[in-house]
């Protein structure tokens, strides 16, 4: 008879109770998904609260806004800046998910 050398993970998977083994292997994945989801929400909220106010007066964003809307403003409306940040953070979230 030949003995089989099992790693600790293989022993837990083979000899543990089924739900305990499932929990052992799936909880880290669930935690990673939870942290990633919370990061995206917090990132968007912080950007909307703090960056939108500062970027409204940034010359580069004002120039781009004037080119896109065919207007001549010196301050971007807050709602338009927040919409831009929503799009930018959504693209960032999608790129993180794809990577």
Coordinates of N, CA and C in Angstrom, one line a residue:
X1 N 0.8 -1.2 0.0 CA 0.0 0.0 0.0 C 0.9 1.2 0.0
X2 N 0.5 2.2 -0.8 CA 1.3 3.4 -1.0 C 0.6 4.5 -0.1
X3 N 1.4 5.2 0.6 CA 0.9 6.4 1.4 C 0.9 7.6 0.5
X4 N -0.1 8.4 0.8 CA -0.3 9.6 0.0 C 0.0 10.8 0.9
X5 N 0.9 11.7 0.5 CA 1.2 12.9 1.2 C 0.3 14.0 0.8
X6 N -0.5 14.5 1.7 CA -1.4 15.5 1.4 C -0.9 16.8 2.1
X7 N -1.1 17.9 1.4 CA -0.8 19.2 2.0 C -1.9 19.5 3.1
X8 N -1.7 20.5 3.9 CA -2.6 20.9 4.9 C -4.0 21.3 4.3
X9 N -3.9 22.0 3.2 CA -5.1 22.5 2.5 C -5.9 21.2 2.0
X10 N -5.2 20.3 1.4 CA -5.9 19.1 0.9 C -6.5 18.3 2.0
X11 N -5.8 18.2 3.2 CA -6.3 17.5 4.3 C -7.6 18.1 4.8
X12 N -7.6 19.5 4.9 CA -8.8 20.2 5.4 C -9.9 19.9 4.4
X13 N -9.7 20.0 3.1 CA -10.7 19.8 2.1 C -11.3 18.4 2.1
X14 N -10.4 17.4 2.4 CA -10.8 16.0 2.3 C -11.5 15.6 3.6
X15 N -11.0 16.0 4.8 CA -11.5 15.4 6.0 C -12.4 16.3 6.8
X16 N -12.5 17.6 6.5 CA -13.3 18.5 7.3 C -14.8 18.3 6.9
X17 N -15.7 18.9 7.7 CA -17.1 18.9 7.4 C -17.3 19.7 6.1
X18 N -18.2 19.3 5.3 CA -18.4 20.0 4.0 C -18.5 21.5 4.1
X19 N -19.4 22.0 4.9 CA -19.7 23.4 5.0 C -18.5 24.2 5.6
X20 N -17.7 23.5 6.5 CA -16.5 24.1 7.1 C -15.5 24.2 6.0
X21 N -15.3 23.2 5.1 CA -14.4 23.3 4.0 C -14.8 24.4 3.0
X22 N -16.1 24.5 2.7 CA -16.5 25.5 1.8 C -16.3 26.9 2.4
X23 N -16.5 27.1 3.7 CA -16.3 28.4 4.3 C -14.8 28.7 4.3
X24 N -14.0 27.7 4.6 CA -12.5 27.9 4.7 C -12.0 28.4 3.3
X25 N -12.5 27.9 2.2 CA -12.0 28.3 0.9 C -12.7 29.5 0.3
X26 N -13.9 29.8 0.7 CA -14.6 30.9 0.1 C -14.6 32.2 0.8
X27 N -14.4 32.2 2.2 CA -14.4 33.4 2.9 C -13.4 34.4 2.5
X28 N -12.1 34.0 2.2 CA -11.2 35.0 1.7 C -11.6 35.7 0.4
X29 N -12.2 35.0 -0.5 CA -12.7 35.5 -1.8 C -13.9 36.5 -1.5
X30 N -14.7 36.2 -0.6 CA -15.9 37.1 -0.2 C -15.3 38.3 0.4
X31 N -14.3 38.2 1.3 CA -13.7 39.4 1.9 C -13.1 40.3 0.9
X32 N -12.4 39.7 -0.1 CA -11.7 40.5 -1.1 C -12.8 41.3 -1.9
X33 N -13.9 40.6 -2.3 CA -15.0 41.2 -3.0 C -15.6 42.4 -2.2
X34 N -15.8 42.2 -0.9 CA -16.4 43.2 -0.1 C -15.5 44.4 0.0
X35 N -14.2 44.2 0.2 CA -13.3 45.3 0.3 C -13.2 46.1 -1.0
X36 N -13.2 45.4 -2.1 CA -13.1 46.0 -3.4 C -14.4 46.8 -3.7
X37 N -15.5 46.3 -3.3 CA -16.8 47.0 -3.5 C -16.9 48.3 -2.6
X38 N -16.4 48.1 -1.4 CA -16.4 49.3 -0.5 C -15.5 50.3 -0.9
X39 N -14.3 49.9 -1.4 CA -13.3 50.9 -1.9 C -13.9 51.7 -3.0
X40 N -14.6 51.1 -4.0 CA -15.2 51.8 -5.1 C -16.2 52.8 -4.6
X41 N -17.0 52.5 -3.7 CA -18.1 53.4 -3.1 C -17.4 54.5 -2.4
X42 N -16.4 54.2 -1.5 CA -15.8 55.3 -0.8 C -15.0 56.2 -1.7
X43 N -14.3 55.7 -2.7 CA -13.6 56.5 -3.7 C -14.5 57.5 -4.4
X44 N -15.6 57.0 -4.9 CA -16.5 57.9 -5.6 C -17.1 59.0 -4.7
X45 N -17.5 58.6 -3.5 CA -18.0 59.6 -2.5 C -17.0 60.7 -2.2
X46 N -15.7 60.2 -1.9 CA -14.7 61.2 -1.6 C -14.4 62.1 -2.8
X47 N -14.4 61.6 -4.0 CA -14.1 62.4 -5.2 C -15.3 63.4 -5.4
X48 N -16.5 62.9 -5.2 CA -17.6 63.9 -5.3 C -17.6 65.0 -4.3
X49 N -17.3 64.6 -3.1 CA -17.3 65.6 -2.0 C -16.1 66.6 -2.1
X50 N -14.9 66.2 -2.4 CA -13.8 67.0 -2.3 C -13.2 67.5 -3.6
X51 N -13.1 66.6 -4.6 CA -12.5 66.9 -5.9 C -13.4 67.8 -6.7
X52 N -14.7 67.6 -6.7 CA -15.6 68.3 -7.6 C -15.5 69.8 -7.3
X53 N -15.4 70.2 -6.1 CA -15.3 71.6 -5.7 C -14.0 72.3 -6.2
X54 N -12.9 71.6 -6.1 CA -11.6 72.1 -6.5 C -11.5 72.1 -8.0
X55 N -12.0 71.0 -8.7 CA -11.8 70.9 -10.1 C -12.7 71.9 -10.9
X56 N -13.7 72.4 -10.3 CA -14.6 73.4 -11.0 C -13.8 74.6 -11.4
X57 N -12.7 74.9 -10.7 CA -11.9 76.1 -11.0 C -10.6 75.8 -11.7
X58 N -10.4 74.6 -12.0 CA -9.1 74.2 -12.6 C -9.1 74.6 -14.1
X59 N -8.1 75.4 -14.5 CA -8.1 75.9 -15.9 C -8.2 74.8 -17.0
X60 N -7.6 73.7 -16.8 CA -7.6 72.7 -17.9 C -9.0 72.1 -18.0
X61 N -9.7 71.9 -16.9 CA -11.1 71.4 -17.0 C -12.0 72.4 -17.5
X62 N -11.8 73.7 -17.2 CA -12.6 74.8 -17.7 C -12.5 74.8 -19.2
X63 N -11.2 74.7 -19.7 CA -11.0 74.8 -21.1 C -11.7 73.6 -21.8
X64 N -11.6 72.4 -21.3 CA -12.2 71.2 -21.9 C -13.7 71.4 -21.8
X65 N -14.2 71.9 -20.7 CA -15.7 72.1 -20.6 C -16.2 73.0 -21.7
X66 N -15.5 74.1 -21.9 CA -15.8 75.1 -22.9 C -15.8 74.6 -24.3
X67 N -14.8 73.7 -24.6 CA -14.7 73.1 -25.9 C -15.9 72.1 -26.1
X68 N -16.2 71.4 -25.1 CA -17.3 70.4 -25.3 C -18.7 71.0 -25.4
X69 N -18.9 72.0 -24.5 CA -20.3 72.6 -24.5 C -20.4 73.8 -25.4
X70 N -19.4 74.3 -26.0 CA -19.4 75.5 -26.8 C -19.9 76.7 -26.1
X71 N -19.5 76.8 -24.8 CA -19.8 77.9 -24.0 C -18.5 78.6 -23.5
X72 N -18.6 79.7 -22.8 CA -17.4 80.3 -22.3 C -17.7 80.7 -20.8
X73 N -17.3 79.7 -20.0 CA -17.6 79.9 -18.6 C -16.2 80.0 -17.8
X74 N -16.2 80.6 -16.7 CA -15.0 80.6 -15.9 C -15.1 79.7 -14.7
X75 N -16.2 79.2 -14.4 CA -16.4 78.2 -13.3 C -17.4 77.1 -13.8
X76 N -17.0 75.9 -13.8 CA -17.9 74.8 -14.2 C -19.0 74.6 -13.2
X77 N -20.2 74.5 -13.6 CA -21.3 74.2 -12.7 C -21.1 72.9 -11.9
X78 N -21.4 72.9 -10.6 CA -21.1 71.8 -9.8 C -21.7 70.5 -10.3
X79 N -23.0 70.5 -10.7 CA -23.6 69.3 -11.2 C -22.9 68.7 -12.4
X80 N -22.4 69.6 -13.3 CA -21.7 69.0 -14.5 C -20.4 68.4 -14.1
X81 N -19.7 69.0 -13.1 CA -18.4 68.5 -12.6 C -18.7 67.1 -11.9
X82 N -19.7 67.1 -11.1 CA -20.0 65.8 -10.5 C -20.4 64.7 -11.5
X83 N -21.1 65.1 -12.5 CA -21.4 64.1 -13.6 C -20.1 63.6 -14.2
X84 N -19.1 64.5 -14.5 CA -17.8 64.1 -15.1 C -17.1 63.1 -14.1
X85 N -17.1 63.4 -12.8 CA -16.4 62.6 -11.8 C -17.1 61.2 -11.8
X86 N -18.5 61.2 -11.9 CA -19.2 59.9 -11.9 C -18.7 59.1 -13.0
X87 N -18.6 59.6 -14.2 CA -18.1 58.9 -15.4 C -16.7 58.4 -15.2
X88 N -15.8 59.3 -14.7 CA -14.4 59.0 -14.5 C -14.3 57.8 -13.5
X89 N -15.0 57.9 -12.4 CA -14.8 56.8 -11.4 C -15.4 55.5 -11.9
X90 N -16.5 55.6 -12.7 CA -17.1 54.4 -13.3 C -16.1 53.7 -14.2
X91 N -15.4 54.5 -15.0 CA -14.4 53.9 -15.9 C -13.3 53.3 -15.1
X92 N -12.8 53.9 -14.0 CA -11.8 53.4 -13.2 C -12.2 52.1 -12.5
X93 N -13.4 52.1 -12.1 CA -14.0 50.8 -11.4 C -14.0 49.7 -12.4
X94 N -14.4 50.0 -13.7 CA -14.4 48.9 -14.7 C -13.0 48.4 -15.0
X95 N -12.1 49.3 -15.1 CA -10.7 48.9 -15.4 C -10.2 48.0 -14.2
X96 N -10.4 48.4 -13.0 CA -10.0 47.6 -11.8 C -10.6 46.2 -11.9
X97 N -11.9 46.1 -12.3 CA -12.6 44.9 -12.4 C -12.0 44.0 -13.5
X98 N -11.6 44.6 -14.6 CA -11.0 43.8 -15.7 C -9.6 43.3 -15.4
X99 N -8.9 44.1 -14.6 CA -7.5 43.7 -14.2 C -7.6 42.5 -13.2

